[in-house]
Structure formats: structure tokens, C-alpha cells
mmCIF file of C-alpha atoms and ligand atoms in Angstrom:
data_model
loop_
_atom_site.group_PDB
_atom_site.id
_atom_site.type_symbol
_atom_site.label_atom_id
_atom_site.label_comp_id
_atom_site.label_asym_id
_atom_site.label_seq_id
_atom_site.Cartn_x
_atom_site.Cartn_y
_atom_site.Cartn_z
ATOM 1 C CA MET A 1 -150.370 69.318 -36.364
ATOM 2 C CA ARG A 2 -151.960 65.727 -35.435
ATOM 3 C CA THR A 3 -151.624 62.679 -37.714
ATOM 4 C CA LEU A 4 -153.453 60.539 -37.485
ATOM 5 C CA ILE A 5 -152.212 56.923 -38.720
ATOM 6 C CA ILE A 6 -154.149 53.570 -39.181
ATOM 7 C CA SER A 7 -153.302 50.299 -40.402
ATOM 8 C CA ASP A 8 -155.185 46.854 -41.758
ATOM 9 C CA ILE A 9 -158.239 48.090 -41.736
ATOM 10 C CA HIS A 10 -159.052 45.238 -43.298
ATOM 11 C CA ALA A 11 -163.018 46.603 -44.915
ATOM 12 C CA ASN A 12 -164.133 47.322 -41.896
ATOM 13 C CA LEU A 13 -166.191 50.065 -41.172
ATOM 14 C CA PRO A 14 -167.487 50.535 -38.258
ATOM 15 C CA ALA A 15 -164.332 50.448 -36.258
ATOM 16 C CA LEU A 16 -163.138 52.882 -39.352
ATOM 17 C CA ASP A 17 -165.139 55.240 -37.998
ATOM 18 C CA ALA A 18 -165.013 54.335 -34.104
ATOM 19 C CA VAL A 19 -161.288 55.397 -34.939
ATOM 20 C CA ILE A 20 -161.894 58.735 -36.938
ATOM 21 C CA GLU A 21 -165.022 59.442 -34.172
ATOM 22 C CA ASP A 22 -162.794 59.280 -31.180
ATOM 23 C CA ALA A 23 -158.787 60.517 -32.744
ATOM 24 C CA GLY A 24 -161.039 63.545 -32.999
ATOM 25 C CA SER A 25 -158.762 66.744 -34.850
ATOM 26 C CA PHE A 26 -156.019 65.222 -37.129
ATOM 27 C CA GLY A 27 -154.235 67.629 -40.409
ATOM 28 C CA GLN A 28 -152.681 63.962 -42.399
ATOM 29 C CA VAL A 29 -152.795 60.767 -42.101
ATOM 30 C CA TRP A 30 -151.227 57.772 -43.176
ATOM 31 C CA CYS A 31 -152.658 54.415 -44.194
ATOM 32 C CA LEU A 32 -150.251 51.625 -43.746
ATOM 33 C CA GLY A 33 -151.939 49.184 -46.137
ATOM 34 C CA ASP A 34 -154.217 46.458 -46.703
ATOM 35 C CA VAL A 35 -157.267 48.192 -46.945
ATOM 36 C CA VAL A 36 -159.276 46.425 -48.002
ATOM 37 C CA GLY A 37 -160.046 42.401 -46.887
ATOM 38 C CA TYR A 38 -161.999 39.271 -44.050
ATOM 39 C CA GLY A 39 -164.570 42.463 -44.099
ATOM 40 C CA PRO A 40 -167.487 43.431 -45.623
ATOM 41 C CA ASP A 41 -166.816 46.965 -46.291
ATOM 42 C CA PRO A 42 -164.669 47.122 -49.352
ATOM 43 C CA ASN A 43 -165.863 50.009 -50.690
ATOM 44 C CA GLU A 44 -166.600 52.044 -48.590
ATOM 45 C CA CYS A 45 -163.776 51.840 -46.643
ATOM 46 C CA ILE A 46 -161.611 53.230 -49.747
ATOM 47 C CA GLN A 47 -163.676 55.578 -50.217
ATOM 48 C CA ARG A 48 -163.344 56.692 -46.472
ATOM 49 C CA ILE A 49 -160.263 56.285 -46.492
ATOM 50 C CA ALA A 50 -159.497 57.935 -49.750
ATOM 51 C CA SER A 51 -161.687 61.746 -48.779
ATOM 52 C CA LEU A 52 -159.559 61.732 -45.859
ATOM 53 C CA PRO A 53 -157.311 64.961 -45.215
ATOM 54 C CA GLY A 54 -153.550 64.650 -45.923
ATOM 55 C CA ILE A 55 -153.803 61.472 -46.790
ATOM 56 C CA ARG A 56 -150.814 59.721 -47.917
ATOM 57 C CA CYS A 57 -151.341 55.648 -48.343
ATOM 58 C CA VAL A 58 -149.209 52.051 -48.647
ATOM 59 C CA LYS A 59 -150.564 49.197 -50.089
ATOM 60 C CA GLY A 60 -150.525 45.920 -48.003
ATOM 61 C CA ASN A 61 -150.833 42.545 -49.202
ATOM 62 C CA HIS A 62 -154.257 42.000 -49.493
ATOM 63 C CA ASP A 63 -154.316 45.530 -51.368
ATOM 64 C CA ALA A 64 -151.839 44.104 -53.414
ATOM 65 C CA ALA A 65 -153.491 40.787 -54.646
ATOM 66 C CA ILE A 66 -156.711 42.192 -56.287
ATOM 67 C CA LEU A 67 -154.771 43.980 -58.174
ATOM 68 C CA GLY A 68 -153.052 40.970 -59.344
ATOM 69 C CA ASP A 69 -150.022 41.481 -57.897
ATOM 70 C CA ILE A 70 -149.438 38.711 -55.774
ATOM 71 C CA PRO A 71 -150.777 35.648 -56.691
ATOM 72 C CA VAL A 72 -154.325 34.378 -54.837
ATOM 73 C CA GLN A 73 -152.035 31.002 -53.509
ATOM 74 C CA ALA A 74 -150.135 32.363 -51.198
ATOM 75 C CA PHE A 75 -152.467 33.188 -48.901
ATOM 76 C CA ASN A 76 -154.367 30.589 -46.776
ATOM 77 C CA TYR A 77 -158.273 29.358 -48.096
ATOM 78 C CA GLU A 78 -160.098 31.616 -45.997
ATOM 79 C CA ALA A 79 -158.184 34.585 -47.080
ATOM 80 C CA ARG A 80 -158.615 32.564 -50.739
ATOM 81 C CA ALA A 81 -162.251 33.394 -50.146
ATOM 82 C CA SER A 82 -162.727 36.687 -48.777
ATOM 83 C CA LEU A 83 -160.334 38.416 -52.132
ATOM 84 C CA ARG A 84 -162.742 35.754 -54.271
ATOM 85 C CA TRP A 85 -165.542 38.093 -52.600
ATOM 86 C CA LEU A 86 -163.866 40.706 -53.033
ATOM 87 C CA GLN A 87 -162.829 40.755 -56.508
ATOM 88 C CA SER A 88 -166.616 40.881 -57.740
ATOM 89 C CA GLU A 89 -167.471 43.108 -55.170
ATOM 90 C CA LEU A 90 -165.077 45.512 -55.833
ATOM 91 C CA HIS A 91 -165.975 48.914 -58.040
ATOM 92 C CA PRO A 92 -163.112 49.115 -60.496
ATOM 93 C CA GLU A 93 -162.322 52.988 -59.049
ATOM 94 C CA ASN A 94 -161.884 51.199 -56.398
ATOM 95 C CA LYS A 95 -159.538 48.480 -57.553
ATOM 96 C CA LEU A 96 -157.844 51.894 -58.853
ATOM 97 C CA TRP A 97 -157.315 53.426 -56.392
ATOM 98 C CA LEU A 98 -155.466 50.392 -54.771
ATOM 99 C CA GLY A 99 -153.721 49.843 -57.474
ATOM 100 C CA GLU A 100 -151.521 53.599 -57.294
ATOM 101 C CA LEU A 101 -151.286 53.210 -53.950
ATOM 102 C CA PRO A 102 -146.707 53.346 -54.018
ATOM 103 C CA GLU A 103 -145.821 50.040 -51.964
ATOM 104 C CA ARG A 104 -143.257 52.566 -49.922
ATOM 105 C CA LEU A 105 -143.514 56.478 -49.307
ATOM 106 C CA GLU A 106 -140.375 58.185 -47.196
ATOM 107 C CA LEU A 107 -141.929 61.593 -45.910
ATOM 108 C CA GLU A 108 -139.947 63.513 -43.010
ATOM 109 C CA GLY A 109 -138.637 62.342 -40.720
ATOM 110 C CA VAL A 110 -140.928 58.762 -41.407
ATOM 111 C CA THR A 111 -141.381 56.626 -43.982
ATOM 112 C CA LEU A 112 -144.038 53.938 -43.781
ATOM 113 C CA ALA A 113 -144.078 50.492 -45.348
ATOM 114 C CA HIS A 114 -147.389 47.701 -44.568
ATOM 115 C CA ALA A 115 -145.289 44.858 -43.386
ATOM 116 C CA SER A 116 -141.129 45.785 -43.773
ATOM 117 C CA PRO A 117 -138.859 48.891 -44.471
ATOM 118 C CA ARG A 118 -137.474 46.045 -47.019
ATOM 119 C CA ASN A 119 -140.526 43.332 -48.474
ATOM 120 C CA PRO A 120 -142.925 46.421 -47.852
ATOM 121 C CA VAL A 121 -145.636 44.383 -48.450
ATOM 122 C CA TRP A 122 -144.827 40.477 -47.374
ATOM 123 C CA GLU A 123 -142.037 39.724 -44.781
ATOM 124 C CA TYR A 124 -143.686 39.869 -40.728
ATOM 125 C CA ILE A 125 -141.494 42.095 -38.027
ATOM 126 C CA MET A 126 -142.813 40.316 -35.470
ATOM 127 C CA ASP A 127 -139.305 39.386 -33.842
ATOM 128 C CA ILE A 128 -135.820 40.564 -32.271
ATOM 129 C CA ARG A 129 -133.654 39.482 -35.298
ATOM 130 C CA ALA A 130 -136.185 40.421 -38.429
ATOM 131 C CA ALA A 131 -136.618 44.216 -36.726
ATOM 132 C CA GLU A 132 -132.205 44.167 -36.080
ATOM 133 C CA GLU A 133 -132.297 43.025 -40.240
ATOM 134 C CA ASN A 134 -133.977 45.543 -41.345
ATOM 135 C CA MET A 135 -132.753 48.349 -39.276
ATOM 136 C CA GLY A 136 -130.527 49.641 -41.391
ATOM 137 C CA GLU A 137 -133.263 49.744 -44.477
ATOM 138 C CA PHE A 138 -134.928 52.975 -43.879
ATOM 139 C CA ALA A 139 -133.405 56.034 -43.907
ATOM 140 C CA THR A 140 -135.675 58.252 -40.747
ATOM 141 C CA ARG A 141 -135.530 58.051 -37.791
ATOM 142 C CA VAL A 142 -138.965 56.335 -37.657
ATOM 143 C CA CYS A 143 -140.579 53.483 -39.680
ATOM 144 C CA LEU A 144 -144.097 52.959 -39.491
ATOM 145 C CA VAL A 145 -145.270 49.340 -40.973
ATOM 146 C CA GLY A 146 -147.947 47.604 -39.953
ATOM 147 C CA HIS A 147 -149.079 43.737 -41.225
ATOM 148 C CA THR A 148 -148.267 41.376 -37.379
ATOM 149 C CA HIS A 149 -152.439 43.222 -36.452
ATOM 150 C CA PHE A 150 -149.901 43.401 -33.160
ATOM 151 C CA PRO A 151 -148.825 46.702 -32.127
ATOM 152 C CA TYR A 152 -145.592 47.362 -30.697
ATOM 153 C CA LEU A 153 -142.374 49.334 -30.375
ATOM 154 C CA PHE A 154 -138.454 48.419 -31.753
ATOM 155 C CA GLN A 155 -135.655 50.766 -30.887
ATOM 156 C CA LEU A 156 -132.229 51.371 -31.475
ATOM 157 C CA GLU A 157 -130.820 51.260 -27.771
ATOM 158 C CA ALA A 158 -129.220 54.199 -26.119
ATOM 159 C CA LYS A 159 -126.630 53.704 -24.897
ATOM 160 C CA THR A 160 -125.499 50.379 -25.825
ATOM 161 C CA PRO A 161 -126.388 50.082 -29.708
ATOM 162 C CA ASP A 162 -126.890 47.125 -32.234
ATOM 163 C CA THR A 163 -128.756 46.725 -28.573
ATOM 164 C CA ILE A 164 -132.659 46.490 -30.061
ATOM 165 C CA ARG A 165 -135.320 46.651 -27.416
ATOM 166 C CA ARG A 166 -138.762 45.006 -27.936
ATOM 167 C CA SER A 167 -142.421 46.965 -26.130
ATOM 168 C CA LEU A 168 -145.626 47.161 -26.712
ATOM 169 C CA LEU A 169 -147.191 50.252 -27.047
ATOM 170 C CA PRO A 170 -148.380 51.678 -23.447
ATOM 171 C CA GLU A 171 -151.891 53.183 -24.280
ATOM 172 C CA ASP A 172 -153.226 56.331 -23.610
ATOM 173 C CA LYS A 173 -149.721 56.924 -22.109
ATOM 174 C CA PRO A 174 -148.191 59.616 -24.710
ATOM 175 C CA PHE A 175 -144.591 58.419 -25.496
ATOM 176 C CA SER A 176 -141.600 60.169 -27.654
ATOM 177 C CA LEU A 177 -139.131 58.309 -30.446
ATOM 178 C CA GLU A 178 -135.173 59.561 -29.865
ATOM 179 C CA GLU A 179 -133.976 56.165 -30.904
ATOM 180 C CA LYS A 180 -134.337 54.899 -34.502
ATOM 181 C CA SER A 181 -137.503 53.029 -33.574
ATOM 182 C CA ILE A 182 -139.498 50.565 -36.285
ATOM 183 C CA LEU A 183 -142.810 51.279 -34.500
ATOM 184 C CA ASN A 184 -145.842 49.560 -35.244
ATOM 185 C CA PRO A 185 -149.608 51.046 -34.430
ATOM 186 C CA GLY A 186 -151.676 47.527 -34.620
ATOM 187 C CA SER A 187 -154.857 46.912 -36.131
ATOM 188 C CA VAL A 188 -157.850 49.518 -36.621
ATOM 189 C CA GLY A 189 -160.174 46.351 -38.719
ATOM 190 C CA GLN A 190 -158.639 42.559 -37.259
ATOM 191 C CA PRO A 191 -156.151 42.822 -34.397
ATOM 192 C CA ARG A 192 -155.146 40.673 -33.183
ATOM 193 C CA ASP A 193 -153.197 41.232 -30.205
ATOM 194 C CA ASN A 194 -155.504 39.289 -27.970
ATOM 195 C CA ASP A 195 -157.640 42.454 -27.586
ATOM 196 C CA PRO A 196 -161.284 42.726 -30.237
ATOM 197 C CA ARG A 197 -160.781 47.175 -29.976
ATOM 198 C CA ALA A 198 -159.653 49.014 -32.770
ATOM 199 C CA ALA A 199 -156.326 50.188 -32.788
ATOM 200 C CA TYR A 200 -154.397 53.582 -33.360
ATOM 201 C CA LEU A 201 -151.716 56.342 -32.998
ATOM 202 C CA ILE A 202 -151.358 60.010 -32.804
ATOM 203 C CA PHE A 203 -149.044 61.458 -33.734
ATOM 204 C CA ASP A 204 -148.283 65.652 -32.696
ATOM 205 C CA ASP A 205 -146.297 67.251 -34.378
ATOM 206 C CA GLU A 206 -145.531 69.922 -32.261
ATOM 207 C CA ASP A 207 -144.164 68.472 -28.780
ATOM 208 C CA GLN A 208 -142.836 65.045 -31.301
ATOM 209 C CA ARG A 209 -145.035 62.843 -29.378
ATOM 210 C CA TRP A 210 -147.487 59.226 -30.112
ATOM 211 C CA THR A 211 -150.421 58.977 -29.089
ATOM 212 C CA PHE A 212 -152.052 54.827 -28.696
ATOM 213 C CA ARG A 213 -155.057 54.576 -29.039
ATOM 214 C CA ARG A 214 -157.985 51.306 -28.351
ATOM 215 C CA VAL A 215 -161.406 52.526 -28.464
ATOM 216 C CA PRO A 216 -164.168 49.640 -28.824
ATOM 217 C CA TYR A 217 -167.467 49.486 -32.017
ATOM 218 C CA ASP A 218 -170.164 46.831 -32.304
ATOM 219 C CA ILE A 219 -168.265 44.003 -33.429
ATOM 220 C CA GLN A 220 -171.226 41.711 -33.408
ATOM 221 C CA GLN A 221 -172.821 44.320 -36.351
ATOM 222 C CA VAL A 222 -170.137 43.478 -38.801
ATOM 223 C CA GLN A 223 -169.984 39.580 -37.708
ATOM 224 C CA GLU A 224 -173.844 39.404 -38.972
ATOM 225 C CA ARG A 225 -173.081 41.255 -42.642
ATOM 226 C CA ILE A 226 -169.563 38.683 -42.258
ATOM 227 C CA LEU A 227 -171.737 36.520 -42.847
ATOM 228 C CA ALA A 228 -175.120 37.728 -44.761
ATOM 229 C CA ALA A 229 -171.973 37.879 -47.138
ATOM 230 C CA GLY A 230 -171.439 34.025 -47.261
ATOM 231 C CA LEU A 231 -167.908 34.957 -46.013
ATOM 232 C CA PRO A 232 -166.326 32.247 -43.939
ATOM 233 C CA GLN A 233 -167.356 32.031 -40.519
ATOM 234 C CA ARG A 234 -163.165 32.158 -38.891
ATOM 235 C CA HIS A 235 -163.328 36.060 -40.899
ATOM 236 C CA ALA A 236 -167.093 36.767 -37.990
ATOM 237 C CA ALA A 237 -164.449 34.902 -34.850
ATOM 238 C CA ARG A 238 -161.814 35.747 -34.961
ATOM 239 C CA LEU A 239 -163.186 39.627 -34.221
ATOM 240 C CA ALA A 240 -164.839 39.195 -31.088
ATOM 241 C CA ALA A 241 -161.596 38.349 -29.486
ATOM 242 C CA GLY A 242 -158.355 39.951 -31.390
ATOM 243 C CA TRP A 243 -156.976 36.513 -33.235
HETATM 244 ZN ZN1 ZN B 1 -153.965 42.628 -43.023
#
């Protein structure tokens, strides 16, 4: 069975739909959170994700903020503006759906957490030190995280244990993970690695291989709707260059 892995959708429905179409057939979906925040389509993204086959989803910091789990003051000025807008837009049943998301999920062979296994909604795993500190915090071979909006892999070295290697994900080149790993699929709706295309992963359990994909979508249309909704201009501008 093929599993679609998505993260940081950030209320960007055209990006999400481009990913779903590009992924082809899949039997289940692992979603690493931040379904909402920044973008113009929070209700539509929740409804689309909730309807995907075999959906398992964890809660992101933006999802938690809208539920009141994290004080809005913890966010920067523009993220706060988008949270206030979201507060007035989000339908009650969609808020309920977000409220039921767990912070962390342990499935067969894989742990899901938005930010990190030890601090599921807030820590950024950007460097080897943070990855090192988190390697002992999950029992499965692979931990999937999002949050940074950077696709990457942190992996324990087979030959020299306790050494962690950080690598970028090869596009369209299936790879397998033999050693303990922290794997980030990048962001669907707001990539920050200077590549504006939506990012996602596919896992095929038949050959135990992971494939990283990028897919273009109509960015201009999303930018126009961000501005029309009165959301911060910066949230529209960044989509075009992926920062
Ligand atoms: Zn995010």
C-alpha cells in the first residue's frame, strides 16, 4: 500500500489538491499538522483532509493556537493577524475536528509529531544537535516531523553510531531508511526552502521505500485570495519564492 505524507498545509487548498492529484493512488494518509494558519482556505482544507482515505493526523502549533492551547502572543505580529482572521472564519465543526487531533501518534514502525517527538507542537529540528537530542525520544525506526517547512533527513550513521548525518531529500529518487531517522516531508502550502512548489512524501510498504516529490500549483490565485481576505501581504509574497 502507498501512504501519502503531508505537512504544513496552511489553508492552501490549490497546493493540497495539486499534491493529491500528483500522488496518484494511495491507501492512507499521514498528516503532520498545521492544516490551518496563513492561507485563505482553512475550512476547505480541513474538510478535504478529513475525507482522505485512512487519514491519521497530528496537531500543529497553528492548529493548537486556534483552539486556545497556545497563547496567541507566542506568535509574531503577522501570524497573529492570520489567527484572528481564522478565529472568525473557522466553522465550529472544523474547530472540533482540530480539537480532537492528538499531539503525537505511534503507528507501526513510524512516529508522527508536528514539531519534534519530545515537544510535539513547538520545537524546531533544524540542526544536528536538536536531532541528536530527539533520537532517543521515539521507539520506532522513523519519526516523521514537519514544522520547519524544510524537507530533510536526519539519520544515525550505521558505521559510527551516535553520529548523525543531515541530508536533503532527493527529488523523485526512491530511498530506503535502514537506520533510525527523523524525516521531514517539507510543506504543502508554504515551502521555505526557496522552492515554491508544494512538497510531500510517498511511502510504499511493499518495497519499504520513500519518495520525495515537488509539484507546482497556481500560486497567483492563492496570493490574490490572501489579499482579498485582508490577510497580511507578506503571507502572499512569500509563496512566490518559497521563503
Ligand atoms: Zn507550519
